[in-house]
């Protein structure tokens, strides 16, 4: 089911999400809703708090942004923890379905090690690099109540203030249901 995406200004986006019981019978539906909502909005990742559910789960389908020589990555991350990251940070332009119309260059570690549970409740530990690592870090931040704009310099934050206010007031035209 496609659900409305919470926009910047919504308090849930700033809350730390709660751990998920991997045996929770409502979990498969939540995951399906995340996929439906993400694909409808043409996103490459979506975290549960973005559809108003303050639980530690997000989905990623990086295929549209991956280089053609990379195997397409699609995954479900439940109760994830980033347990390691490369010392090298690289810049990349990021956007967010909760902050429509805004894209900014953000520096993040180039590769990360993640521990999480998959949709079958199985623990997984894996290393990710490049654009996949980028998307995972962005979505992981949502579970901690962080947004990519938090990484901007004070000057840059000042420059986007008016735009953020417009988003908050619902003045930005968006091609998917929002709340
Ligand atoms: Zn986002």
Short mmCIF file of C-alpha atoms and ligand atoms in Angstrom, two decimals:
data_model
loop_
_atom_site.label_atom_id
_atom_site.label_comp_id
_atom_site.label_asym_id
_atom_site.label_seq_id
_atom_site.Cartn_x
_atom_site.Cartn_y
_atom_site.Cartn_z
CA UNK A 1 0.00 0.00 0.00
CA UNK A 2 1.31 3.44 -0.94
CA UNK A 3 1.40 5.61 2.17
CA UNK A 4 1.97 9.35 2.41
CA UNK A 5 5.57 10.39 3.01
CA UNK A 6 6.17 12.66 6.00
CA UNK A 7 7.77 15.95 5.05
CA UNK A 8 10.47 17.98 6.78
CA UNK A 9 9.03 19.49 9.94
CA UNK A 10 7.21 16.35 11.01
CA UNK A 11 8.33 15.47 14.57
CA UNK A 12 8.59 11.71 13.85
CA UNK A 13 11.48 12.42 11.45
CA UNK A 14 13.45 13.77 14.43
CA UNK A 15 12.74 10.87 16.79
CA UNK A 16 15.00 7.90 17.38
CA UNK A 17 13.12 4.86 16.04
CA UNK A 18 12.45 1.82 18.22
CA UNK A 19 13.89 -1.65 17.81
CA UNK A 20 11.73 -4.06 15.83
CA UNK A 21 10.61 -7.47 17.04
CA UNK A 22 11.61 -9.57 13.99
CA UNK A 23 8.66 -11.89 14.70
CA UNK A 24 6.15 -9.04 14.72
CA UNK A 25 3.30 -10.26 12.45
CA UNK A 26 2.74 -6.74 11.08
CA UNK A 27 6.35 -6.48 9.85
CA UNK A 28 5.79 -8.02 6.35
CA UNK A 29 3.03 -5.48 5.65
CA UNK A 30 5.22 -2.59 6.82
CA UNK A 31 8.02 -3.77 4.50
CA UNK A 32 5.58 -4.07 1.59
CA UNK A 33 4.28 -0.55 2.28
CA UNK A 34 7.87 0.76 2.29
CA UNK A 35 8.55 -0.81 -1.13
CA UNK A 36 5.24 0.40 -2.60
CA UNK A 37 5.75 3.93 -1.27
CA UNK A 38 9.41 4.09 -2.30
CA UNK A 39 8.86 2.90 -5.86
CA UNK A 40 5.83 5.15 -6.31
CA UNK A 41 8.00 8.13 -5.35
CA UNK A 42 10.87 6.85 -7.54
CA UNK A 43 13.19 6.71 -4.53
CA UNK A 44 16.17 4.41 -3.97
CA UNK A 45 15.60 4.03 -0.22
CA UNK A 46 12.92 4.63 2.38
CA UNK A 47 12.92 4.38 6.18
CA UNK A 48 9.87 3.49 8.29
CA UNK A 49 9.81 6.86 10.14
CA UNK A 50 9.26 8.51 6.74
CA UNK A 51 5.85 6.84 6.55
CA UNK A 52 5.10 7.66 10.18
CA UNK A 53 6.23 4.37 11.73
CA UNK A 54 8.95 4.95 14.32
CA UNK A 55 10.61 1.54 13.95
CA UNK A 56 14.15 0.58 12.93
CA UNK A 57 13.57 -0.69 9.42
CA UNK A 58 14.43 0.62 5.99
CA UNK A 59 14.51 -0.65 2.42
CA UNK A 60 17.03 0.08 -0.34
CA UNK A 61 16.96 -0.53 -4.08
CA UNK A 62 20.11 1.12 -5.37
CA UNK A 63 19.86 -0.21 -8.94
CA UNK A 64 18.82 3.08 -10.62
CA UNK A 65 21.95 4.83 -9.28
CA UNK A 66 24.50 2.02 -9.52
CA UNK A 67 27.15 1.89 -12.22
CA UNK A 68 26.30 -0.71 -14.90
CA UNK A 69 29.26 -2.95 -13.96
CA UNK A 70 27.97 -3.39 -10.38
CA UNK A 71 25.46 -6.13 -9.44
CA UNK A 72 22.14 -4.44 -8.58
CA UNK A 73 21.59 -4.20 -4.83
CA UNK A 74 18.21 -4.48 -3.15
CA UNK A 75 17.79 -5.11 0.57
CA UNK A 76 15.72 -4.83 3.74
CA UNK A 77 17.49 -3.68 6.90
CA UNK A 78 15.96 -4.41 10.30
CA UNK A 79 17.58 -3.14 13.54
CA UNK A 80 20.74 -2.16 11.63
CA UNK A 81 23.97 -0.99 13.22
CA UNK A 82 26.86 0.55 11.34
CA UNK A 83 29.77 -1.16 13.08
CA UNK A 84 32.60 0.21 10.98
CA UNK A 85 33.34 2.80 8.35
CA UNK A 86 36.24 3.73 6.10
CA UNK A 87 38.35 6.72 7.17
CA UNK A 88 37.97 8.19 3.69
CA UNK A 89 34.95 10.41 3.14
CA UNK A 90 33.69 11.16 -0.35
CA UNK A 91 31.26 13.82 -1.58
CA UNK A 92 28.04 12.97 -3.37
CA UNK A 93 24.87 14.88 -4.06
CA UNK A 94 21.98 13.67 -1.89
CA UNK A 95 18.27 14.25 -1.84
CA UNK A 96 15.49 12.95 0.38
CA UNK A 97 11.85 12.10 -0.30
CA UNK A 98 11.00 13.95 2.94
CA UNK A 99 12.82 17.08 1.74
CA UNK A 100 11.63 17.35 -1.87
CA UNK A 101 13.35 19.67 -4.31
CA UNK A 102 16.57 19.99 -2.33
CA UNK A 103 19.84 18.35 -3.30
CA UNK A 104 23.17 19.01 -1.61
CA UNK A 105 26.68 17.63 -1.73
CA UNK A 106 27.34 15.60 1.44
CA UNK A 107 30.56 13.92 2.59
CA UNK A 108 30.26 10.40 3.97
CA UNK A 109 32.55 7.39 4.47
CA UNK A 110 33.06 5.54 1.20
CA UNK A 111 32.49 2.10 2.68
CA UNK A 112 30.79 0.72 5.79
CA UNK A 113 30.33 -2.50 7.70
CA UNK A 114 26.74 -3.16 8.76
CA UNK A 115 25.11 -5.63 11.11
CA UNK A 116 21.37 -6.09 10.61
CA UNK A 117 18.53 -8.56 10.36
CA UNK A 118 16.97 -9.43 7.04
CA UNK A 119 13.26 -9.95 6.31
CA UNK A 120 13.52 -13.57 7.51
CA UNK A 121 14.86 -12.44 10.87
CA UNK A 122 18.33 -13.76 10.00
CA UNK A 123 21.35 -11.78 11.24
CA UNK A 124 23.61 -10.46 8.49
CA UNK A 125 26.99 -8.76 8.62
CA UNK A 126 28.15 -7.22 5.38
CA UNK A 127 30.37 -4.55 3.90
CA UNK A 128 28.99 -2.03 1.45
CA UNK A 129 30.74 0.53 -0.71
CA UNK A 130 30.01 3.31 -3.16
CA UNK A 131 26.46 4.39 -3.84
CA UNK A 132 24.98 1.46 -1.87
CA UNK A 133 26.93 2.51 1.24
CA UNK A 134 25.78 6.08 0.65
CA UNK A 135 22.07 5.16 0.55
CA UNK A 136 22.36 2.85 3.58
CA UNK A 137 23.99 5.64 5.63
CA UNK A 138 21.30 8.10 4.58
CA UNK A 139 18.48 5.70 5.55
CA UNK A 140 20.25 4.66 8.76
CA UNK A 141 20.34 8.33 9.78
CA UNK A 142 16.54 8.44 9.48
CA UNK A 143 16.34 5.77 12.21
CA UNK A 144 18.33 8.05 14.50
CA UNK A 145 16.25 11.14 13.73
CA UNK A 146 18.98 12.63 11.53
CA UNK A 147 18.55 14.23 8.10
CA UNK A 148 21.18 14.83 5.42
CA UNK A 149 20.82 18.60 5.79
CA UNK A 150 22.20 18.26 9.34
CA UNK A 151 25.64 17.81 7.75
CA UNK A 152 25.57 21.15 5.94
CA UNK A 153 27.69 24.08 7.05
CA UNK A 154 25.96 26.90 8.99
CA UNK A 155 26.16 29.10 5.91
CA UNK A 156 24.60 26.47 3.68
CA UNK A 157 21.86 25.87 6.27
CA UNK A 158 21.12 29.56 6.23
CA UNK A 159 20.83 29.48 2.44
CA UNK A 160 18.26 26.66 2.41
CA UNK A 161 16.13 28.04 5.26
CA UNK A 162 13.50 29.61 3.03
CA UNK A 163 13.23 26.42 0.99
CA UNK A 164 12.75 24.32 4.14
CA UNK A 165 10.04 26.65 5.30
CA UNK A 166 8.24 26.25 1.97
CA UNK A 167 8.40 22.46 2.28
CA UNK A 168 7.07 22.69 5.83
CA UNK A 169 4.20 24.89 4.71
CA UNK A 170 3.31 22.51 1.88
CA UNK A 171 4.15 25.05 -0.80
CA UNK A 172 6.34 22.68 -2.84
CA UNK A 173 4.67 20.63 -5.54
CA UNK A 174 5.41 16.94 -5.01
CA UNK A 175 4.59 14.05 -7.35
CA UNK A 176 3.71 11.59 -4.56
CA UNK A 177 1.36 11.61 -1.54
CA UNK A 178 2.81 13.52 1.41
CA UNK A 179 1.78 14.41 4.93
ZN1 LIG B 1 15.85 10.58 3.33
#
